[in-house]
């Protein structure tokens, strides 16, 4: 898999958990980005695989269409029929 590197801008940290489902660098800091790239290059492939699996699990649990549909339906039920 591919390890995603994102900044700490806005809601990106809600999608990417640092060193669990990707890597986060400090917004606006080229040095922080360089450090994250160097960190991942120094890790064995098992770390890459663990982070890739973590990313897939996070997306499936939080952003799966069926999960989001259920949450939306539950919200409507609470708002209109409670």
mmCIF file with all atom_site columns, N, CA and C in Angstrom, residues 3-4 15-24 39 47-58:
data_model
loop_
_atom_site.group_PDB
_atom_site.id
_atom_site.type_symbol
_atom_site.label_atom_id
_atom_site.label_alt_id
_atom_site.label_comp_id
_atom_site.label_asym_id
_atom_site.label_entity_id
_atom_site.label_seq_id
_atom_site.pdbx_PDB_ins_code
_atom_site.Cartn_x
_atom_site.Cartn_y
_atom_site.Cartn_z
_atom_site.occupancy
_atom_site.B_iso_or_equiv
_atom_site.pdbx_formal_charge
_atom_site.auth_seq_id
_atom_site.auth_comp_id
_atom_site.auth_asym_id
_atom_site.auth_atom_id
_atom_site.pdbx_PDB_model_num
ATOM 1  N N  . UNK A 1 3  ? 1.612   4.943  1.793  1.00 0.00 ? 3  UNK A N  1
ATOM 2  C CA . UNK A 1 3  ? 1.469   5.706  3.025  1.00 0.00 ? 3  UNK A CA 1
ATOM 3  C C  . UNK A 1 3  ? 1.180   7.157  2.646  1.00 0.00 ? 3  UNK A C  1
ATOM 4  N N  . UNK A 1 4  ? 0.087   7.675  3.181  1.00 0.00 ? 4  UNK A N  1
ATOM 5  C CA . UNK A 1 4  ? -0.340  9.040  2.896  1.00 0.00 ? 4  UNK A CA 1
ATOM 6  C C  . UNK A 1 4  ? 0.331   9.988  3.874  1.00 0.00 ? 4  UNK A C  1
ATOM 7  N N  . UNK A 1 15 ? -9.000  12.595 9.528  1.00 0.00 ? 15 UNK A N  1
ATOM 8  C CA . UNK A 1 15 ? -8.948  11.472 8.582  1.00 0.00 ? 15 UNK A CA 1
ATOM 9  C C  . UNK A 1 15 ? -7.662  10.681 8.771  1.00 0.00 ? 15 UNK A C  1
ATOM 10 N N  . UNK A 1 16 ? -6.556  11.380 8.972  1.00 0.00 ? 16 UNK A N  1
ATOM 11 C CA . UNK A 1 16 ? -5.251  10.744 9.116  1.00 0.00 ? 16 UNK A CA 1
ATOM 12 C C  . UNK A 1 16 ? -4.807  10.821 10.568 1.00 0.00 ? 16 UNK A C  1
ATOM 13 N N  . UNK A 1 17 ? -4.561  9.668  11.164 1.00 0.00 ? 17 UNK A N  1
ATOM 14 C CA . UNK A 1 17 ? -3.981  9.627  12.513 1.00 0.00 ? 17 UNK A CA 1
ATOM 15 C C  . UNK A 1 17 ? -2.487  9.345  12.346 1.00 0.00 ? 17 UNK A C  1
ATOM 16 N N  . UNK A 1 18 ? -1.657  10.235 12.862 1.00 0.00 ? 18 UNK A N  1
ATOM 17 C CA . UNK A 1 18 ? -0.216  10.164 12.647 1.00 0.00 ? 18 UNK A CA 1
ATOM 18 C C  . UNK A 1 18 ? 0.362   8.812  13.069 1.00 0.00 ? 18 UNK A C  1
ATOM 19 N N  . UNK A 1 19 ? 1.066   8.204  12.142 1.00 0.00 ? 19 UNK A N  1
ATOM 20 C CA . UNK A 1 19 ? 1.763   6.927  12.301 1.00 0.00 ? 19 UNK A CA 1
ATOM 21 C C  . UNK A 1 19 ? 0.813   5.752  12.572 1.00 0.00 ? 19 UNK A C  1
ATOM 22 N N  . UNK A 1 20 ? -0.489  5.972  12.351 1.00 0.00 ? 20 UNK A N  1
ATOM 23 C CA . UNK A 1 20 ? -1.474  4.893  12.480 1.00 0.00 ? 20 UNK A CA 1
ATOM 24 C C  . UNK A 1 20 ? -2.152  4.656  11.139 1.00 0.00 ? 20 UNK A C  1
ATOM 25 N N  . UNK A 1 21 ? -2.622  5.754  10.510 1.00 0.00 ? 21 UNK A N  1
ATOM 26 C CA . UNK A 1 21 ? -3.288  5.623  9.210  1.00 0.00 ? 21 UNK A CA 1
ATOM 27 C C  . UNK A 1 21 ? -2.646  6.533  8.164  1.00 0.00 ? 21 UNK A C  1
ATOM 28 N N  . UNK A 1 22 ? -1.486  7.026  8.472  1.00 0.00 ? 22 UNK A N  1
ATOM 29 C CA . UNK A 1 22 ? -0.736  7.917  7.578  1.00 0.00 ? 22 UNK A CA 1
ATOM 30 C C  . UNK A 1 22 ? 0.220   8.741  8.415  1.00 0.00 ? 22 UNK A C  1
ATOM 31 N N  . UNK A 1 23 ? 0.752   9.770  7.810  1.00 0.00 ? 23 UNK A N  1
ATOM 32 C CA . UNK A 1 23 ? 1.667   10.658 8.519  1.00 0.00 ? 23 UNK A CA 1
ATOM 33 C C  . UNK A 1 23 ? 1.158   12.083 8.426  1.00 0.00 ? 23 UNK A C  1
ATOM 34 N N  . UNK A 1 24 ? 1.331   12.836 9.507  1.00 0.00 ? 24 UNK A N  1
ATOM 35 C CA . UNK A 1 24 ? 0.937   14.240 9.525  1.00 0.00 ? 24 UNK A CA 1
ATOM 36 C C  . UNK A 1 24 ? 2.167   15.107 9.744  1.00 0.00 ? 24 UNK A C  1
ATOM 37 N N  . UNK A 1 39 ? 11.449  9.894  7.936  1.00 0.00 ? 39 UNK A N  1
ATOM 38 C CA . UNK A 1 39 ? 11.043  8.881  8.917  1.00 0.00 ? 39 UNK A CA 1
ATOM 39 C C  . UNK A 1 39 ? 10.520  7.646  8.213  1.00 0.00 ? 39 UNK A C  1
ATOM 40 N N  . UNK A 1 47 ? 6.287   -1.598 8.798  1.00 0.00 ? 47 UNK A N  1
ATOM 41 C CA . UNK A 1 47 ? 5.684   -0.348 9.272  1.00 0.00 ? 47 UNK A CA 1
ATOM 42 C C  . UNK A 1 47 ? 4.793   0.227  8.174  1.00 0.00 ? 47 UNK A C  1
ATOM 43 N N  . UNK A 1 48 ? 5.279   0.210  6.940  1.00 0.00 ? 48 UNK A N  1
ATOM 44 C CA . UNK A 1 48 ? 4.473   0.662  5.804  1.00 0.00 ? 48 UNK A CA 1
ATOM 45 C C  . UNK A 1 48 ? 3.170   -0.129 5.752  1.00 0.00 ? 48 UNK A C  1
ATOM 46 N N  . UNK A 1 49 ? 3.303   -1.443 5.857  1.00 0.00 ? 49 UNK A N  1
ATOM 47 C CA . UNK A 1 49 ? 2.121   -2.314 5.774  1.00 0.00 ? 49 UNK A CA 1
ATOM 48 C C  . UNK A 1 49 ? 1.151   -2.046 6.924  1.00 0.00 ? 49 UNK A C  1
ATOM 49 N N  . UNK A 1 50 ? 1.670   -1.844 8.141  1.00 0.00 ? 50 UNK A N  1
ATOM 50 C CA . UNK A 1 50 ? 0.819   -1.567 9.303  1.00 0.00 ? 50 UNK A CA 1
ATOM 51 C C  . UNK A 1 50 ? 0.059   -0.257 9.107  1.00 0.00 ? 50 UNK A C  1
ATOM 52 N N  . UNK A 1 51 ? 0.747   0.773  8.630  1.00 0.00 ? 51 UNK A N  1
ATOM 53 C CA . UNK A 1 51 ? 0.097   2.061  8.409  1.00 0.00 ? 51 UNK A CA 1
ATOM 54 C C  . UNK A 1 51 ? -0.927  1.947  7.279  1.00 0.00 ? 51 UNK A C  1
ATOM 55 N N  . UNK A 1 52 ? -0.592  1.229  6.226  1.00 0.00 ? 52 UNK A N  1
ATOM 56 C CA . UNK A 1 52 ? -1.540  1.038  5.120  1.00 0.00 ? 52 UNK A CA 1
ATOM 57 C C  . UNK A 1 52 ? -2.799  0.322  5.586  1.00 0.00 ? 52 UNK A C  1
ATOM 58 N N  . UNK A 1 53 ? -2.631  -0.722 6.397  1.00 0.00 ? 53 UNK A N  1
ATOM 59 C CA . UNK A 1 53 ? -3.790  -1.442 6.949  1.00 0.00 ? 53 UNK A CA 1
ATOM 60 C C  . UNK A 1 53 ? -4.596  -0.535 7.876  1.00 0.00 ? 53 UNK A C  1
ATOM 61 N N  . UNK A 1 54 ? -3.892  0.266  8.667  1.00 0.00 ? 54 UNK A N  1
ATOM 62 C CA . UNK A 1 54 ? -4.569  1.204  9.560  1.00 0.00 ? 54 UNK A CA 1
ATOM 63 C C  . UNK A 1 54 ? -5.397  2.220  8.800  1.00 0.00 ? 54 UNK A C  1
ATOM 64 N N  . UNK A 1 55 ? -4.860  2.685  7.670  1.00 0.00 ? 55 UNK A N  1
ATOM 65 C CA . UNK A 1 55 ? -5.590  3.653  6.844  1.00 0.00 ? 55 UNK A CA 1
ATOM 66 C C  . UNK A 1 55 ? -6.848  3.027  6.265  1.00 0.00 ? 55 UNK A C  1
ATOM 67 N N  . UNK A 1 56 ? -6.715  1.834  5.742  1.00 0.00 ? 56 UNK A N  1
ATOM 68 C CA . UNK A 1 56 ? -7.883  1.158  5.155  1.00 0.00 ? 56 UNK A CA 1
ATOM 69 C C  . UNK A 1 56 ? -8.956  0.921  6.217  1.00 0.00 ? 56 UNK A C  1
ATOM 70 N N  . UNK A 1 57 ? -8.529  0.460  7.394  1.00 0.00 ? 57 UNK A N  1
ATOM 71 C CA . UNK A 1 57 ? -9.472  0.187  8.473  1.00 0.00 ? 57 UNK A CA 1
ATOM 72 C C  . UNK A 1 57 ? -10.196 1.479  8.883  1.00 0.00 ? 57 UNK A C  1
ATOM 73 N N  . UNK A 1 58 ? -9.462  2.567  9.020  1.00 0.00 ? 58 UNK A N  1
ATOM 74 C CA . UNK A 1 58 ? -10.052 3.843  9.433  1.00 0.00 ? 58 UNK A CA 1
ATOM 75 C C  . UNK A 1 58 ? -11.093 4.320  8.424  1.00 0.00 ? 58 UNK A C  1
#
